[in-house]
């Protein structure tokens, strides 16, 4: 069965415009949740909509009173069968919210539970435009543009078409540095990550999904602004940090963490969005595209770490293997 | 100069009622930020107000469009001179928001920057009723009761008077277990914490302020619901975890983490709110009082860890010592 989701995407955007939501909840688990931070950031900066990023099970049990007919609830599960996310989507829908779910698996339980289900491609040979990264940007910019049409949003929507080329260019650009990162950290038992704003989600997924889950390396995604209010005391010459420096208005937070870490750790790795190949994306929307580019580059860093440690990213000891 | 803040508290509550806010931002750094999670939870469960907990510097640079005259912004700094929190309070006030600041230092920069500044006591001999924990509960329950008066809120407000006795009873109750925790973890370089809902803030402050800042122990506050979507793969027989199990509707998340950890780690410590001495606090509001009680008990655990490691909680290598 074929799913050409451009029609569905348009329907979902129209439904958002028709609903005129008064609050937006981004609800998922793990890497899918991490992916929501950039979308939340876009709405916080571009609209006066209240937003929240919430773990699916927290969302259900917390049961926020704000959730209702005036809410838009965006959920995501790659497999489409994450039980908490399927349950959260049904829960939100029963409460009258407009529900939009992202998933790679059409016809999955998640797909069937939402008002609008948006399929995304994945894996070798697929185009970033049709992947989760491109699809999420097209959905959010799509309804922003529908609410308030303008050349900036149109430029952003056009730029999504180049995302695959931009990913490739940056993976190539950072290839040697990723290899170096893998080599020098092959024996480390802990690597901290830092980020802020929309990139906090990238730091979080690098910590939770790539380091802890796939590589069994201890980690903590420290918020660049929070760093100075406790966590920075664990800094030492031999403690490894991976700092993401983003592009745009959040950058001062990362700059401050950089200045400190440069002084007190000898094991600091920086990935700086100012060095990205932006492939024609204009200044004014770069801060919204930084997160997916970080995602692609960080994946390359994890792959090199995997190679040097001899620990494939596919290895699990609990996930999909035991009951939990 | 004497500050008797009961009058100020009443004024602040009246101002909130008069303003009828449409959104609430909790803005602070580190331990003061961690303290906001419980207050946010109270509003999420009891009202349909949109809420957010945001680091002060993130708040300023993110510059959410939602922030304005219809916003209530609650900030906190113990010393009253955390630069980012003072700046965030001024920033919110300039944007027309109603600003309420908590601080131990009357006449501090923070005190002067807010529309309403609420002083709290601190340290030996002070009563929890007048400390940050009691004061924050009186403020939040105070305006909830003003919006919608009822016997439940009145009971909660009356219960705050017993908070000091409840803290003492629980510190005594968990004394031997705290000592045991300190002893068995004296040589550990990493201890993970887990929590959910309102207690996530306690897990966060134990990680960021007690373990990382004061004891130089690596840590990460893992959300109990997120645990299963990546982080749980770092679980092993010898990896230490401290799990907080809360009281009330969020408990299923912690139960699930408990069942898993019990099976796969031999180094699991549980602090369970169902074992707390509740000192007359009724069932229906216990979930809102669990966070401050956890705070008192967790402090006792950190003190014992400090004792066994021979590392005083007051030692710093960067904070207040170098420029950053």
PDB file of C-alpha atoms in Angstrom, chain B residues 68-184:
ATOM      1  CA  UNK B  68       3.207  39.816  28.097  1.00  0.00           C
ATOM      2  CA  UNK B  69       0.666  41.592  30.256  1.00  0.00           C
ATOM      3  CA  UNK B  70      -1.372  38.442  30.669  1.00  0.00           C
ATOM      4  CA  UNK B  71       1.587  36.525  32.097  1.00  0.00           C
ATOM      5  CA  UNK B  72       2.514  35.810  35.682  1.00  0.00           C
ATOM      6  CA  UNK B  73       6.261  35.307  36.012  1.00  0.00           C
ATOM      7  CA  UNK B  74       7.530  33.728  39.229  1.00  0.00           C
ATOM      8  CA  UNK B  75      11.283  33.935  39.771  1.00  0.00           C
ATOM      9  CA  UNK B  76      13.582  32.823  42.583  1.00  0.00           C
ATOM     10  CA  UNK B  77      17.155  33.333  43.711  1.00  0.00           C
ATOM     11  CA  UNK B  78      18.333  32.471  47.215  1.00  0.00           C
ATOM     12  CA  UNK B  79      20.984  35.188  47.287  1.00  0.00           C
ATOM     13  CA  UNK B  80      18.819  37.546  45.265  1.00  0.00           C
ATOM     14  CA  UNK B  81      21.756  38.397  43.042  1.00  0.00           C
ATOM     15  CA  UNK B  82      21.844  35.634  40.426  1.00  0.00           C
ATOM     16  CA  UNK B  83      22.446  37.951  37.431  1.00  0.00           C
ATOM     17  CA  UNK B  84      20.371  35.987  34.907  1.00  0.00           C
ATOM     18  CA  UNK B  85      17.380  35.763  37.258  1.00  0.00           C
ATOM     19  CA  UNK B  86      17.497  39.457  38.128  1.00  0.00           C
ATOM     20  CA  UNK B  87      17.707  40.230  34.385  1.00  0.00           C
ATOM     21  CA  UNK B  88      14.863  37.804  33.612  1.00  0.00           C
ATOM     22  CA  UNK B  89      12.658  39.454  36.222  1.00  0.00           C
ATOM     23  CA  UNK B  90      13.341  42.924  34.822  1.00  0.00           C
ATOM     24  CA  UNK B  91      12.808  41.619  31.283  1.00  0.00           C
ATOM     25  CA  UNK B  92       9.429  40.112  32.219  1.00  0.00           C
ATOM     26  CA  UNK B  93       8.384  43.253  34.053  1.00  0.00           C
ATOM     27  CA  UNK B  94       9.292  45.446  31.075  1.00  0.00           C
ATOM     28  CA  UNK B  95       7.148  43.188  28.921  1.00  0.00           C
ATOM     29  CA  UNK B  96       4.223  43.994  31.196  1.00  0.00           C
ATOM     30  CA  UNK B  97       4.056  40.677  33.057  1.00  0.00           C
ATOM     31  CA  UNK B  98       3.160  40.513  36.731  1.00  0.00           C
ATOM     32  CA  UNK B  99       6.400  39.507  38.458  1.00  0.00           C
ATOM     33  CA  UNK B 100       6.717  37.791  41.832  1.00  0.00           C
ATOM     34  CA  UNK B 101      10.193  36.943  43.131  1.00  0.00           C
ATOM     35  CA  UNK B 102      11.185  34.644  45.986  1.00  0.00           C
ATOM     36  CA  UNK B 103      14.460  35.367  47.761  1.00  0.00           C
ATOM     37  CA  UNK B 104      16.175  34.920  51.088  1.00  0.00           C
ATOM     38  CA  UNK B 105      17.755  38.374  50.822  1.00  0.00           C
ATOM     39  CA  UNK B 106      15.459  41.299  51.225  1.00  0.00           C
ATOM     40  CA  UNK B 107      16.788  44.443  49.545  1.00  0.00           C
ATOM     41  CA  UNK B 108      18.787  42.312  47.070  1.00  0.00           C
ATOM     42  CA  UNK B 109      18.784  43.162  43.334  1.00  0.00           C
ATOM     43  CA  UNK B 110      16.101  40.514  42.779  1.00  0.00           C
ATOM     44  CA  UNK B 111      13.998  41.901  45.610  1.00  0.00           C
ATOM     45  CA  UNK B 112      14.092  45.306  43.954  1.00  0.00           C
ATOM     46  CA  UNK B 113      13.411  44.092  40.421  1.00  0.00           C
ATOM     47  CA  UNK B 114      10.026  42.408  40.952  1.00  0.00           C
ATOM     48  CA  UNK B 115       6.532  43.806  41.385  1.00  0.00           C
ATOM     49  CA  UNK B 116       6.218  41.647  44.498  1.00  0.00           C
ATOM     50  CA  UNK B 117       9.177  40.202  46.365  1.00  0.00           C
ATOM     51  CA  UNK B 118       8.586  37.441  48.877  1.00  0.00           C
ATOM     52  CA  UNK B 119      11.258  36.925  51.490  1.00  0.00           C
ATOM     53  CA  UNK B 120      11.850  33.483  52.980  1.00  0.00           C
ATOM     54  CA  UNK B 121      13.810  32.411  56.041  1.00  0.00           C
ATOM     55  CA  UNK B 122      16.609  29.916  55.866  1.00  0.00           C
ATOM     56  CA  UNK B 123      19.048  28.006  58.008  1.00  0.00           C
ATOM     57  CA  UNK B 124      19.218  26.659  61.509  1.00  0.00           C
ATOM     58  CA  UNK B 125      16.371  27.565  63.816  1.00  0.00           C
ATOM     59  CA  UNK B 126      14.097  28.805  61.046  1.00  0.00           C
ATOM     60  CA  UNK B 127      10.641  27.292  60.593  1.00  0.00           C
ATOM     61  CA  UNK B 128       9.720  25.506  57.356  1.00  0.00           C
ATOM     62  CA  UNK B 129       6.534  27.599  57.341  1.00  0.00           C
ATOM     63  CA  UNK B 130       8.687  30.672  56.734  1.00  0.00           C
ATOM     64  CA  UNK B 131      11.239  28.878  54.517  1.00  0.00           C
ATOM     65  CA  UNK B 132      11.114  28.685  50.727  1.00  0.00           C
ATOM     66  CA  UNK B 133       9.188  25.415  50.831  1.00  0.00           C
ATOM     67  CA  UNK B 134       6.442  26.744  53.104  1.00  0.00           C
ATOM     68  CA  UNK B 135       6.324  30.130  51.464  1.00  0.00           C
ATOM     69  CA  UNK B 136       5.961  28.741  47.916  1.00  0.00           C
ATOM     70  CA  UNK B 137       3.153  26.401  48.992  1.00  0.00           C
ATOM     71  CA  UNK B 138       1.369  29.272  50.772  1.00  0.00           C
ATOM     72  CA  UNK B 139       1.678  31.450  47.688  1.00  0.00           C
ATOM     73  CA  UNK B 140       0.404  28.866  45.184  1.00  0.00           C
ATOM     74  CA  UNK B 141      -2.309  27.396  47.423  1.00  0.00           C
ATOM     75  CA  UNK B 142      -3.078  30.962  48.472  1.00  0.00           C
ATOM     76  CA  UNK B 143      -4.004  32.131  45.012  1.00  0.00           C
ATOM     77  CA  UNK B 144      -5.666  28.825  44.095  1.00  0.00           C
ATOM     78  CA  UNK B 145      -7.857  29.297  47.178  1.00  0.00           C
ATOM     79  CA  UNK B 146      -8.504  32.910  46.288  1.00  0.00           C
ATOM     80  CA  UNK B 147      -9.592  31.913  42.768  1.00  0.00           C
ATOM     81  CA  UNK B 148     -11.775  29.045  43.960  1.00  0.00           C
ATOM     82  CA  UNK B 149     -12.119  28.905  47.753  1.00  0.00           C
ATOM     83  CA  UNK B 150     -12.647  25.461  49.218  1.00  0.00           C
ATOM     84  CA  UNK B 151     -11.959  23.202  52.152  1.00  0.00           C
ATOM     85  CA  UNK B 152      -9.235  21.251  50.318  1.00  0.00           C
ATOM     86  CA  UNK B 153      -7.110  24.328  49.708  1.00  0.00           C
ATOM     87  CA  UNK B 154      -7.812  25.523  53.241  1.00  0.00           C
ATOM     88  CA  UNK B 155      -6.650  22.172  54.605  1.00  0.00           C
ATOM     89  CA  UNK B 156      -3.509  22.440  52.466  1.00  0.00           C
ATOM     90  CA  UNK B 157      -2.806  25.955  53.761  1.00  0.00           C
ATOM     91  CA  UNK B 158      -3.297  24.774  57.349  1.00  0.00           C
ATOM     92  CA  UNK B 159      -0.995  21.803  56.701  1.00  0.00           C
ATOM     93  CA  UNK B 160       1.908  24.097  55.790  1.00  0.00           C
ATOM     94  CA  UNK B 161       2.112  24.961  59.501  1.00  0.00           C
ATOM     95  CA  UNK B 162       3.121  21.360  60.253  1.00  0.00           C
ATOM     96  CA  UNK B 163       5.781  21.187  57.549  1.00  0.00           C
ATOM     97  CA  UNK B 164       8.725  21.622  59.951  1.00  0.00           C
ATOM     98  CA  UNK B 165       7.549  18.759  62.167  1.00  0.00           C
ATOM     99  CA  UNK B 166       6.901  16.597  59.110  1.00  0.00           C
ATOM    100  CA  UNK B 167      10.418  17.260  57.808  1.00  0.00           C
ATOM    101  CA  UNK B 168      11.926  16.346  61.196  1.00  0.00           C
ATOM    102  CA  UNK B 169       9.873  13.174  61.481  1.00  0.00           C
ATOM    103  CA  UNK B 170      10.933  11.989  58.032  1.00  0.00           C
ATOM    104  CA  UNK B 171      14.596  12.900  58.448  1.00  0.00           C
ATOM    105  CA  UNK B 172      14.551  10.800  61.644  1.00  0.00           C
ATOM    106  CA  UNK B 173      12.672   7.993  59.927  1.00  0.00           C
ATOM    107  CA  UNK B 174      15.153   7.788  57.028  1.00  0.00           C
ATOM    108  CA  UNK B 175      18.294   8.458  59.120  1.00  0.00           C
ATOM    109  CA  UNK B 176      19.722   4.941  59.101  1.00  0.00           C
ATOM    110  CA  UNK B 177      18.920   4.448  55.444  1.00  0.00           C
ATOM    111  CA  UNK B 178      20.622   7.738  54.565  1.00  0.00           C
ATOM    112  CA  UNK B 179      23.709   6.613  56.477  1.00  0.00           C
ATOM    113  CA  UNK B 180      23.681   3.278  54.642  1.00  0.00           C
ATOM    114  CA  UNK B 181      23.367   5.093  51.303  1.00  0.00           C
ATOM    115  CA  UNK B 182      26.366   7.257  52.162  1.00  0.00           C
ATOM    116  CA  UNK B 183      28.441   4.247  53.158  1.00  0.00           C
ATOM    117  CA  UNK B 184      27.759   2.039  50.137  1.00  0.00           C
TER     118      UNK B 184
END
